[in-house]
Coordinates of C-alpha atoms in Angstrom, one line a residue:
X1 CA -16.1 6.1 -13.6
X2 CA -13.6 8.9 -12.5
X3 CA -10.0 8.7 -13.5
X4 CA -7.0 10.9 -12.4
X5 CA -6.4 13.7 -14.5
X6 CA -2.9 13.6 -14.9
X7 CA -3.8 10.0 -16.4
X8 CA -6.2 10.7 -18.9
X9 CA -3.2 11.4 -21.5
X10 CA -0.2 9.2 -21.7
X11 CA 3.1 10.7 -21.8
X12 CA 3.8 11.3 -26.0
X13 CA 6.8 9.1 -25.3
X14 CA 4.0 5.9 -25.0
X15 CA 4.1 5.6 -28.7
X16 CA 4.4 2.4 -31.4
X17 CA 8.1 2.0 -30.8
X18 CA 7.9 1.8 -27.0
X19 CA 5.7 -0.4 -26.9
X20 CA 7.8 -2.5 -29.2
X21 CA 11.0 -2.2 -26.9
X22 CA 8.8 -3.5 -24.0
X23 CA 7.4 -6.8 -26.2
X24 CA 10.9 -7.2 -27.0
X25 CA 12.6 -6.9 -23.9
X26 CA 12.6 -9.8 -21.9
X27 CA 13.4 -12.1 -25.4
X28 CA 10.7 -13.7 -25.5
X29 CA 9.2 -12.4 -28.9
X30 CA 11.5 -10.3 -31.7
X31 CA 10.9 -8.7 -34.8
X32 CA 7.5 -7.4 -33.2
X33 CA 5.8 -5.0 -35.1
X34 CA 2.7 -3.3 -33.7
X35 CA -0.3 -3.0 -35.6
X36 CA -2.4 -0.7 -33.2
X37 CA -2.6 -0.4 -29.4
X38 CA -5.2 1.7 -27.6
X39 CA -3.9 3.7 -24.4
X40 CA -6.2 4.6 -20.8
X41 CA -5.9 5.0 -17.2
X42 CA -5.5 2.0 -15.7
X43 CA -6.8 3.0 -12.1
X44 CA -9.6 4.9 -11.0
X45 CA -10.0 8.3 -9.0
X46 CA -8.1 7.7 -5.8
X47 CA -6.1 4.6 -5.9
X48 CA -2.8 5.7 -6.0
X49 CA -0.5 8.6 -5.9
X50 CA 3.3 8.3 -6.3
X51 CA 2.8 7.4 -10.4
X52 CA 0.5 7.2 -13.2
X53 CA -0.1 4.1 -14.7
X54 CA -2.0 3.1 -17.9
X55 CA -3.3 0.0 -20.1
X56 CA -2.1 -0.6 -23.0
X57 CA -4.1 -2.9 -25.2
X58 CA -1.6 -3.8 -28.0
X59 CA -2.3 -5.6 -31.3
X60 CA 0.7 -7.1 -33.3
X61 CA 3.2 -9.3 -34.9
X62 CA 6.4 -11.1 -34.1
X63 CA 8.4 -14.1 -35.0
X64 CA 6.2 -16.8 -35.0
X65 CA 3.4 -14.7 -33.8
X66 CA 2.1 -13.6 -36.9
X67 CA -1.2 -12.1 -34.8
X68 CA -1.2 -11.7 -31.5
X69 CA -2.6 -9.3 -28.7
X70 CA -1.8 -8.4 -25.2
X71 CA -2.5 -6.2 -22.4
X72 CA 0.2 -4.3 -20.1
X73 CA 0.2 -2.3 -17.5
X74 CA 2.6 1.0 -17.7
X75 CA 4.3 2.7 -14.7
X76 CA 6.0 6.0 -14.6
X77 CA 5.8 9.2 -13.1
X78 CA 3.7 12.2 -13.1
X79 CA 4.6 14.7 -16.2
X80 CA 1.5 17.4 -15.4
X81 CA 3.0 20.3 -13.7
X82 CA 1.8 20.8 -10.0
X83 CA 1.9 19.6 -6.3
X84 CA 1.9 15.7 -7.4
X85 CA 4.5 16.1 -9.3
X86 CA 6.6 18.5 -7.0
X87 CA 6.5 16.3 -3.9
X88 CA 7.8 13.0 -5.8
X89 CA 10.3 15.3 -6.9
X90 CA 12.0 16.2 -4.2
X91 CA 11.5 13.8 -2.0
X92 CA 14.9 11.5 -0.9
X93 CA 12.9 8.4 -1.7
X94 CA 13.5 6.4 -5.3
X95 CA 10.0 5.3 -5.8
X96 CA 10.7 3.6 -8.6
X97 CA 14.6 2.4 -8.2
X98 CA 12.9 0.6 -5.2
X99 CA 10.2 -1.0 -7.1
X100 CA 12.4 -2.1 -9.9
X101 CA 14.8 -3.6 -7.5
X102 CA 11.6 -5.4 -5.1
X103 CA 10.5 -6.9 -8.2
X104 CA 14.3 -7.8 -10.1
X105 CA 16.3 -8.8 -6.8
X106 CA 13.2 -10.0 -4.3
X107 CA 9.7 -10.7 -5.5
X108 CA 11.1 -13.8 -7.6
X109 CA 13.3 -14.9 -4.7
X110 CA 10.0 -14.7 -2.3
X111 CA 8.0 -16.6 -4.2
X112 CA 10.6 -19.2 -4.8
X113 CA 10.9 -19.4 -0.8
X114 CA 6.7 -19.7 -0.4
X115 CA 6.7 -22.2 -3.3
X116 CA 9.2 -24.1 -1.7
X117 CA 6.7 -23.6 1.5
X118 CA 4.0 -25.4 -0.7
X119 CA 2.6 -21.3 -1.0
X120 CA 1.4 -21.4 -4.3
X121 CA -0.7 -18.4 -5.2
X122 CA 1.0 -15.5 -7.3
X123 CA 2.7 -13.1 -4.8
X124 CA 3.1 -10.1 -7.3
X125 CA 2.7 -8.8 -10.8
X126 CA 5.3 -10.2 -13.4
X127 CA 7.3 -6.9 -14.0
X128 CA 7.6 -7.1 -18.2
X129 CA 10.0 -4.6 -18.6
X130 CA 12.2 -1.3 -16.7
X131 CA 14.1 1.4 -17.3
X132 CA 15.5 4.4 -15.5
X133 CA 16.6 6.3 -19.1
X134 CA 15.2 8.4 -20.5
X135 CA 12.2 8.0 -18.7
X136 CA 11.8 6.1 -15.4
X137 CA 8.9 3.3 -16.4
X138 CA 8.3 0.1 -15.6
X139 CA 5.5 -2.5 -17.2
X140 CA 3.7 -4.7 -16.1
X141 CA 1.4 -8.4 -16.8
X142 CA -2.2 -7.0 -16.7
X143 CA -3.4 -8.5 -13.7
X144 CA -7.1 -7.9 -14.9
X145 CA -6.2 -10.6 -18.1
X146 CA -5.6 -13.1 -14.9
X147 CA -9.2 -12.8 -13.5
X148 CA -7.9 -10.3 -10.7
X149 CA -10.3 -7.5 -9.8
X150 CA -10.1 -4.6 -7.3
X151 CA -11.7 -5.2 -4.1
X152 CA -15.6 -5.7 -4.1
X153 CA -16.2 -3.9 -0.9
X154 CA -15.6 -0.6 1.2
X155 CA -14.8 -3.3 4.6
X156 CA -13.3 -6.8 4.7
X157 CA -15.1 -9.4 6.0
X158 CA -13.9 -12.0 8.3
X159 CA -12.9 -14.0 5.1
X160 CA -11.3 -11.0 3.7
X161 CA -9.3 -10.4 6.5
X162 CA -7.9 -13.5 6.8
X163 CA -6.7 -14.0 3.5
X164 CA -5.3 -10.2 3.5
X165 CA -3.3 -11.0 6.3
X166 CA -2.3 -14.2 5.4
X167 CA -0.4 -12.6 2.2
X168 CA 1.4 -10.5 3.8
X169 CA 2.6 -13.2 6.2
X170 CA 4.0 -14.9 3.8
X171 CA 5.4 -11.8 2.3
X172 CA 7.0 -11.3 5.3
X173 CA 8.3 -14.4 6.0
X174 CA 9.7 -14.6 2.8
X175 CA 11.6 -11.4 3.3
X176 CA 12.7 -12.6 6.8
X177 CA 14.2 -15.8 5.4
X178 CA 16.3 -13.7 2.3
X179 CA 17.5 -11.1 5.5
X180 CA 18.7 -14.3 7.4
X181 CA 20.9 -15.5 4.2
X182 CA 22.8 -12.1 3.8
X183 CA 20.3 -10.5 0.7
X184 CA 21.6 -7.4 0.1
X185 CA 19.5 -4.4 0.2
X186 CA 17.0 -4.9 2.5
X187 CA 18.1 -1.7 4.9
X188 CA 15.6 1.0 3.2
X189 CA 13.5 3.9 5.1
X190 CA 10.1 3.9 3.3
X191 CA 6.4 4.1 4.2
X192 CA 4.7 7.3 4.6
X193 CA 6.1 8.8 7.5
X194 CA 9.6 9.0 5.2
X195 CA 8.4 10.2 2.2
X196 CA 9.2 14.0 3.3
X197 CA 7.6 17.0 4.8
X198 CA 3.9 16.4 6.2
X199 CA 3.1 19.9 6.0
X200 CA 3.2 19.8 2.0
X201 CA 0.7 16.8 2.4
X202 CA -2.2 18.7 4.5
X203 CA -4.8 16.4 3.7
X204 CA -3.4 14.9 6.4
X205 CA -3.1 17.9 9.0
X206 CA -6.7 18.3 8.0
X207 CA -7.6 15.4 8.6
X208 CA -6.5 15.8 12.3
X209 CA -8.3 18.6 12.8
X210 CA -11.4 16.8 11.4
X211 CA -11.1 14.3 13.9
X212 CA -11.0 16.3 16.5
X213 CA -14.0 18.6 15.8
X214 CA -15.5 15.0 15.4
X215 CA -14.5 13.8 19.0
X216 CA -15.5 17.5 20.5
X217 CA -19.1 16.2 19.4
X218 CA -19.3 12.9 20.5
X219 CA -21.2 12.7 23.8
X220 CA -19.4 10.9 26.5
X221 CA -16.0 11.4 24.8
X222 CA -15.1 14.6 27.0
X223 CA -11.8 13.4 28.2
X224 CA -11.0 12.0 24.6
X225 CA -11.8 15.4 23.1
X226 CA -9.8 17.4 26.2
X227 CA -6.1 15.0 26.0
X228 CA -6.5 15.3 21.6
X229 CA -7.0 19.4 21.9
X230 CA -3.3 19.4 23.6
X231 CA -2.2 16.7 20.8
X232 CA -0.8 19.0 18.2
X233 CA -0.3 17.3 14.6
X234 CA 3.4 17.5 14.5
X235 CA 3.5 15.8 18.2
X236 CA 1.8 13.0 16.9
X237 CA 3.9 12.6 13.0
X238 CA 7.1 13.1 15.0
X239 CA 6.1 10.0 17.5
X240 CA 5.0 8.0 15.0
X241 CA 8.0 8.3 12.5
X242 CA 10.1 7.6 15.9
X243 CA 8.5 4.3 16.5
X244 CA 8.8 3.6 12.8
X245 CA 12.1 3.9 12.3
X246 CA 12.9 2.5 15.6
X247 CA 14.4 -1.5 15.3
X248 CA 11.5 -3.7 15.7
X249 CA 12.1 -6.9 18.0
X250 CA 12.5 -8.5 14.3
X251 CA 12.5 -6.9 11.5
X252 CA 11.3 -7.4 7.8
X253 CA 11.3 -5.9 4.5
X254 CA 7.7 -3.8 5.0
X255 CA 5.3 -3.2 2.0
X256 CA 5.5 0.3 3.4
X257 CA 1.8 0.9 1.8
X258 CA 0.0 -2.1 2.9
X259 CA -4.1 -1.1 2.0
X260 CA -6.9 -2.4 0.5
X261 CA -6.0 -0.4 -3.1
X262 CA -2.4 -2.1 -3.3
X263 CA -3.8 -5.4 -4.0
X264 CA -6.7 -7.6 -6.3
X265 CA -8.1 -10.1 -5.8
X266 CA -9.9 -13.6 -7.4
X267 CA -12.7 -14.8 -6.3
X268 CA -16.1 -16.4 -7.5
X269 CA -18.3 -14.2 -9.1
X270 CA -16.1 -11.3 -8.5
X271 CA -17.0 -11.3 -4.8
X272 CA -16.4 -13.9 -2.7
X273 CA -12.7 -13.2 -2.1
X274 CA -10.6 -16.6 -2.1
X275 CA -6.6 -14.9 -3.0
X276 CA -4.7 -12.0 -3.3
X277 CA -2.1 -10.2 -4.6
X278 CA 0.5 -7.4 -4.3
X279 CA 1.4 -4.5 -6.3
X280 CA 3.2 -1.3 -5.2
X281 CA 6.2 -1.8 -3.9
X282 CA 7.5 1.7 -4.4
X283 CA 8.2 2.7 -0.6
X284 CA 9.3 -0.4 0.8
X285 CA 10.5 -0.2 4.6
X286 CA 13.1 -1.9 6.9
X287 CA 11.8 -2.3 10.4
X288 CA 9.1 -4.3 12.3
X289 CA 6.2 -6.2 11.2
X290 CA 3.8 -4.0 13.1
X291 CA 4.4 -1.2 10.5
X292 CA 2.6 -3.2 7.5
X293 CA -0.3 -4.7 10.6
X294 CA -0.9 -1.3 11.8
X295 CA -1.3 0.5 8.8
X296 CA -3.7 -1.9 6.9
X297 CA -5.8 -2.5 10.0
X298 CA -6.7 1.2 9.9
X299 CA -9.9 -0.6 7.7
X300 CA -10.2 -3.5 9.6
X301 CA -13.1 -3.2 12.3
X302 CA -10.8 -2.9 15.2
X303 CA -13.0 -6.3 17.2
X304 CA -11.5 -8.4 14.1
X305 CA -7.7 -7.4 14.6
X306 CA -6.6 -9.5 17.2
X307 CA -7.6 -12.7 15.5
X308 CA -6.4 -11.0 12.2
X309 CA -2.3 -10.8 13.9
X310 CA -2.8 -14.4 15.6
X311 CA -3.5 -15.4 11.4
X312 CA -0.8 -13.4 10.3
X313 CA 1.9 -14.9 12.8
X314 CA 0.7 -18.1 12.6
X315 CA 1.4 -17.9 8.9
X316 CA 4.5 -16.4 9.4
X317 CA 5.9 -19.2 11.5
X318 CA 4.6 -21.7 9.4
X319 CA 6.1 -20.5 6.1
X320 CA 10.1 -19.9 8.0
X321 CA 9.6 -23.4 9.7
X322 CA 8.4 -25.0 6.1
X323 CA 11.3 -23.5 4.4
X324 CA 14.0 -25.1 6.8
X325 CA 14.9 -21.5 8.0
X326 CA 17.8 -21.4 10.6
X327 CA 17.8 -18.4 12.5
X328 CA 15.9 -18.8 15.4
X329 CA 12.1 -18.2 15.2
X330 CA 10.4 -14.8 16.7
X331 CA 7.6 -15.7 19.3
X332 CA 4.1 -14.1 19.4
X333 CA 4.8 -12.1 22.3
X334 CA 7.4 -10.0 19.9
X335 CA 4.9 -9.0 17.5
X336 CA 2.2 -8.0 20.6
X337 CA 5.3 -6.0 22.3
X338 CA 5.8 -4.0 18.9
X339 CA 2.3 -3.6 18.6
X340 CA 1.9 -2.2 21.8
X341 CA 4.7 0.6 20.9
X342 CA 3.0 1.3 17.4
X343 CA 0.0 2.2 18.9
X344 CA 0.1 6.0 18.3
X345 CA 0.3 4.9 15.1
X346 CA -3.0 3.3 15.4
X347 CA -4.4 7.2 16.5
X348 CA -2.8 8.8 13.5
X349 CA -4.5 6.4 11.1
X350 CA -7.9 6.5 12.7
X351 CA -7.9 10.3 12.6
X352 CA -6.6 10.5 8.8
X353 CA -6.6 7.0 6.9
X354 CA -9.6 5.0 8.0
X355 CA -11.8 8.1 7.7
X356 CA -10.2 8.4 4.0
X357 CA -10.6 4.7 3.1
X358 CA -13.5 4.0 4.9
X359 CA -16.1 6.7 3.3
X360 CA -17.7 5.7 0.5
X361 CA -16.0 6.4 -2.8
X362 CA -18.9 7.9 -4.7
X363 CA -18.7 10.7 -1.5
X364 CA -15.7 11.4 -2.6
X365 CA -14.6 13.2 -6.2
X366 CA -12.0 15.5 -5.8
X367 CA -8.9 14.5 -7.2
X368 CA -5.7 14.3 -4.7
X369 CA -4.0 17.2 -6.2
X370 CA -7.0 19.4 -5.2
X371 CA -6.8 18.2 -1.3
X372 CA -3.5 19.8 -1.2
X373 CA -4.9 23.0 -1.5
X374 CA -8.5 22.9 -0.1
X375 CA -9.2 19.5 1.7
X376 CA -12.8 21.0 3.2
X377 CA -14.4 18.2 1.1
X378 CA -12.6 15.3 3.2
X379 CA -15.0 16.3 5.8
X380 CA -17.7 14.7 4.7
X381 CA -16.1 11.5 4.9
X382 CA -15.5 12.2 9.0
X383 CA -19.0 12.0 9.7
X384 CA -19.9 8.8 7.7
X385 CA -21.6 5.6 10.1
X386 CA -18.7 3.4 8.7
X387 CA -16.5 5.6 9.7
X388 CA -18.4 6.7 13.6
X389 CA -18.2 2.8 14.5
X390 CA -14.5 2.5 14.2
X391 CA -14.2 5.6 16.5
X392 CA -16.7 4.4 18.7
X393 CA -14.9 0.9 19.2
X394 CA -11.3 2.4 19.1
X395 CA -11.0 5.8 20.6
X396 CA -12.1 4.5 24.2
X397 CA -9.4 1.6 23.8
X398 CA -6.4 3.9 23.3
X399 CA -7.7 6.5 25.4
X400 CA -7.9 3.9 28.3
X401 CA -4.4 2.3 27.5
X402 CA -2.8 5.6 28.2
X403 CA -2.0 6.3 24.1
X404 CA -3.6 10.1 24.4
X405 CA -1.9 10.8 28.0
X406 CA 1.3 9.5 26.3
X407 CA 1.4 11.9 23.3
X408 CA 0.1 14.9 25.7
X409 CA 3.4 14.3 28.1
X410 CA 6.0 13.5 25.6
X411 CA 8.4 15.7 25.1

C-alpha cells in the first residue's frame, strides 16, 4: 500500500502531550496520561490533497480509566516544503476554519434535523478536538473503529448510487432547512473552481489536452474532436466557475468536494454497501444543488444519473416535508433547470475527473505533488475501457445538446 509522502512523518509537534490535550478536551476524561501511542498515515496514495492526516493509536490512563485505548484521526496541514504546501498557502479559502465551523456550528444541527426526520444513520465524523494556534489541527473519531471502510470498488453500482445520493440529500436538505431559520454563515465560495489559480494546478490543463488527443482518435467523433480543438482550457474553467457561483434556483450549503474518496462506508462483508458517511468539509460552497450532483456523477455511468437525481430529490423533499419545514418547497423542474446550466460542468469533469477517478488505482503511483510538474503519467488513465465507455455514452449527449457549440461561441 502507497501512502503520501508528506504523511509518512507526523509533524514533531504530534507528541505525548498533544495527544493528551486532545483526550482531554471535550471533558470527558482528565488527568490522562499516555502510556504509548503509535503514529501513520491514515489515507492512502491519492485520497486527498488540502491536508495530511494520520492515526493515532493511543494507549493510556485517566480518571476512572485506569487502562484504556483509542484511535483518532489527526487533521492539519502540509509542513513538507513544495507545491502542496504553497497552493493551500496562498489560497483565499480557510480550509480548515470552514471545516471546524461545518462540524461546530452545522454537522450537529443537520443531524438533529434528519433525526428529527426519522434519518438515523451517522451523517459525519465526531470532530474530538480543534484548534487554530499554534497549529491549525483538528481530530477526529476513527471512523475505521466504527466498521466504516473506504469504497470497495472503482464504479458504483445501482445500489451504490442510490445510497450515495441519498446522503447527500439529506445533507442537503438539512442545510436548506438551517438556511430557512436565519443560520448564520452559510454564504461561503468553495469547491474547486474557487480554490485559486488553475494554471498552478496543471494536472488539470493536462488533463484537457488528454482528452482531446483522446477524442481526435475516436472514430465517428469528428465534429466532437473539431468544436473541443476551438475549446481552449481557460474558456471552459472561466464558464464553469460562472455557472458556479451563479445563484442556483435554490440554494444549499454544497459539500464542495462530493466524490467517492470523501466518504466510507458499512456494509456486509465489507462489500455490499448498505450506508455512508461524510468527511471533508474543508471547501464547503453556497449555491445550487447541481454543484454537489454534477461533480460526484463524474463516476457515475452517465445511463444511471437520471434516476440517481429523481433519488436524490425525492429524498430531499421528503426530509424538508418530515421536518415541518416552512418555506415553500423547490419542485423537480428547479433542480433539472440548474442541471441543464451546469452542464459544461459535466465536460470539464469528464475530460479531467472521471478519467482521474475512474482508472484503476494500481495504474496510477505518482504522488500529486509530482503531477504539478510532469503529469505525462495521467495519460495512461485516458485510454482505460472504464474510462472509453463514459466518453462513449457522454460526449455524443453534450455534443448534441449544443454544450461544445456553446463554449466555442461564448464570449
Amino acid at each position: 500500500m502507497s501512502f503520501n509522502t508528506d504523511e509518512l512523518e507526523a509533524p514533531e509537534w504530534v507528541n505525548s502531550n498533544f495527544l493528551k490535550e486532545v483526550l482531554e478536551y471535550n471533558g470527558d476524561l482528565k488527568n490522562v496520561t499516555v502510556k504509548d501511542y503509535q503514529i501513520s498515515p491514515a489515507t492512502t496514495l491519492g485520497d486527498h490533497f488540502a491536508s495530511i492526516m494520520f492515526r493515532a493509536n493511543i494507549t493510556f490512563s485517566a480518571q476512572d480509566h485506569p487502562n484504556e485505548s483509542c484511535s483518532i484521526i489527526i487533521k492539519t496541514l502540509p509542513v513538507v516544503d513544495g507545491i502542496k504546501k504553497e497552493i493551500l498557502g496562498n489560497t483565499e479559502i480557510d480550509f480548515f476554519g470552514t471545516e471546524i465551523f461545518m462540524y461546530s456550528e452545522v454537522l450537529n444541527e443537520c443531524a438533529k434535523i434528519l433525526k428529527n426526520a426519522g434519518y438515523h444513520e451517522l451523517l459525519a465524523a465526531k470532530m474530538i478536538y480543534q484548534s487554530t494556534e499554534p497549529h491549525k489541527v483538528i481530530a477526529f473519531e476513527d471512523l475505521k473503529k466504527l466498521e466504516y471502510f473506504m469504497f470497495p470498488r472503482l464504479i458504483p453500482n445501482e445500489n451504490d448510487t442510490a445510497i450515495i445520493f441519498s446522503k447527500l440529500a439529506q445533507y442537503h436538505a438539512a442545510t436548506f432547512k438551517l438556511a430557512t431559520e436565519g443560520h448564520k454563515g452559510f454564504n461561503r465560495k468553495g469547491g474547486i473552481f474557487n480554490i485559486g489559480d488553475f494554471n498552478v494546478m496543471t494536472f488539470f490543463r493536462d488533463g484537457f489536452g488528454y482528452f482531446k488527443e483522446l477524442v481526435d482518435t475516436l472514430p465517428g467523433f469528428e465534429e466532437a474532436s473539431e468544436k473541443l480543438s476551438k475549446i481552449s482550457f481557460e474558456k471552459i474553467v472561466e464558464k464553469c466557475k460562472q455557472s458556479v457561483n451563479a445563484p442556483g434556483s435554490y440554494n444549499v450549503l454544497n459539500h464542495g468536494d462530493y466524490h467517492i474518496k470523501n466518504m466510507m462506508f458499512k456494509g456486509k462483508n465489507e462489500v455490499d454497501v448498505s450506508e455512508v458517511v461524510l468527511v471533508d468539509f474543508q471547501i464547503c460552497h453556497w449555491g445550487s444543488p447541481a454543484f454537489d450532483l454534477v461533480y460526484m456523477s463524474a463516476i457515475i455511468p452517465p445511463g444511471m444519473r437520471a434516476k440517481a437525481y429523481r433519488v436524490y430529490f425525492d429524498t430531499f423533499i421528503d426530509v424538508l416535508k418530515k421536518s415541518d419545514c416552512k418555506e415553500p418547497l423547490p419542485v423537480f423542474e428547479q433542480l433539472l433547470q440548474d442541471l441543464k446550466s451546469y452542464r459544461q460542468l459535466d465536460l470539464f469533469f469528464l475530460s479531467t475527473f472521471t478519467a482521474m477517478f475512474c482508472g484503476d488505482p494500481k495504474q496510477m503511483t505518482e504522488q500529486m505533488e509530482t503531477l504539478f510538474e510532469d503529469s505525462s503519467p495521467m495519460k495512461i488513465l485516458y485510454r482505460q475501457d472504464n474510462y472509453l465507455s463514459y466518453v462513449n455514452e457522454l460526449l455524443p449527449v453534450l455534443l448534441q445538446e449544443g454544450v461544445l457549440d456553446d463554449l466555442v461561441n461564448s464570449d
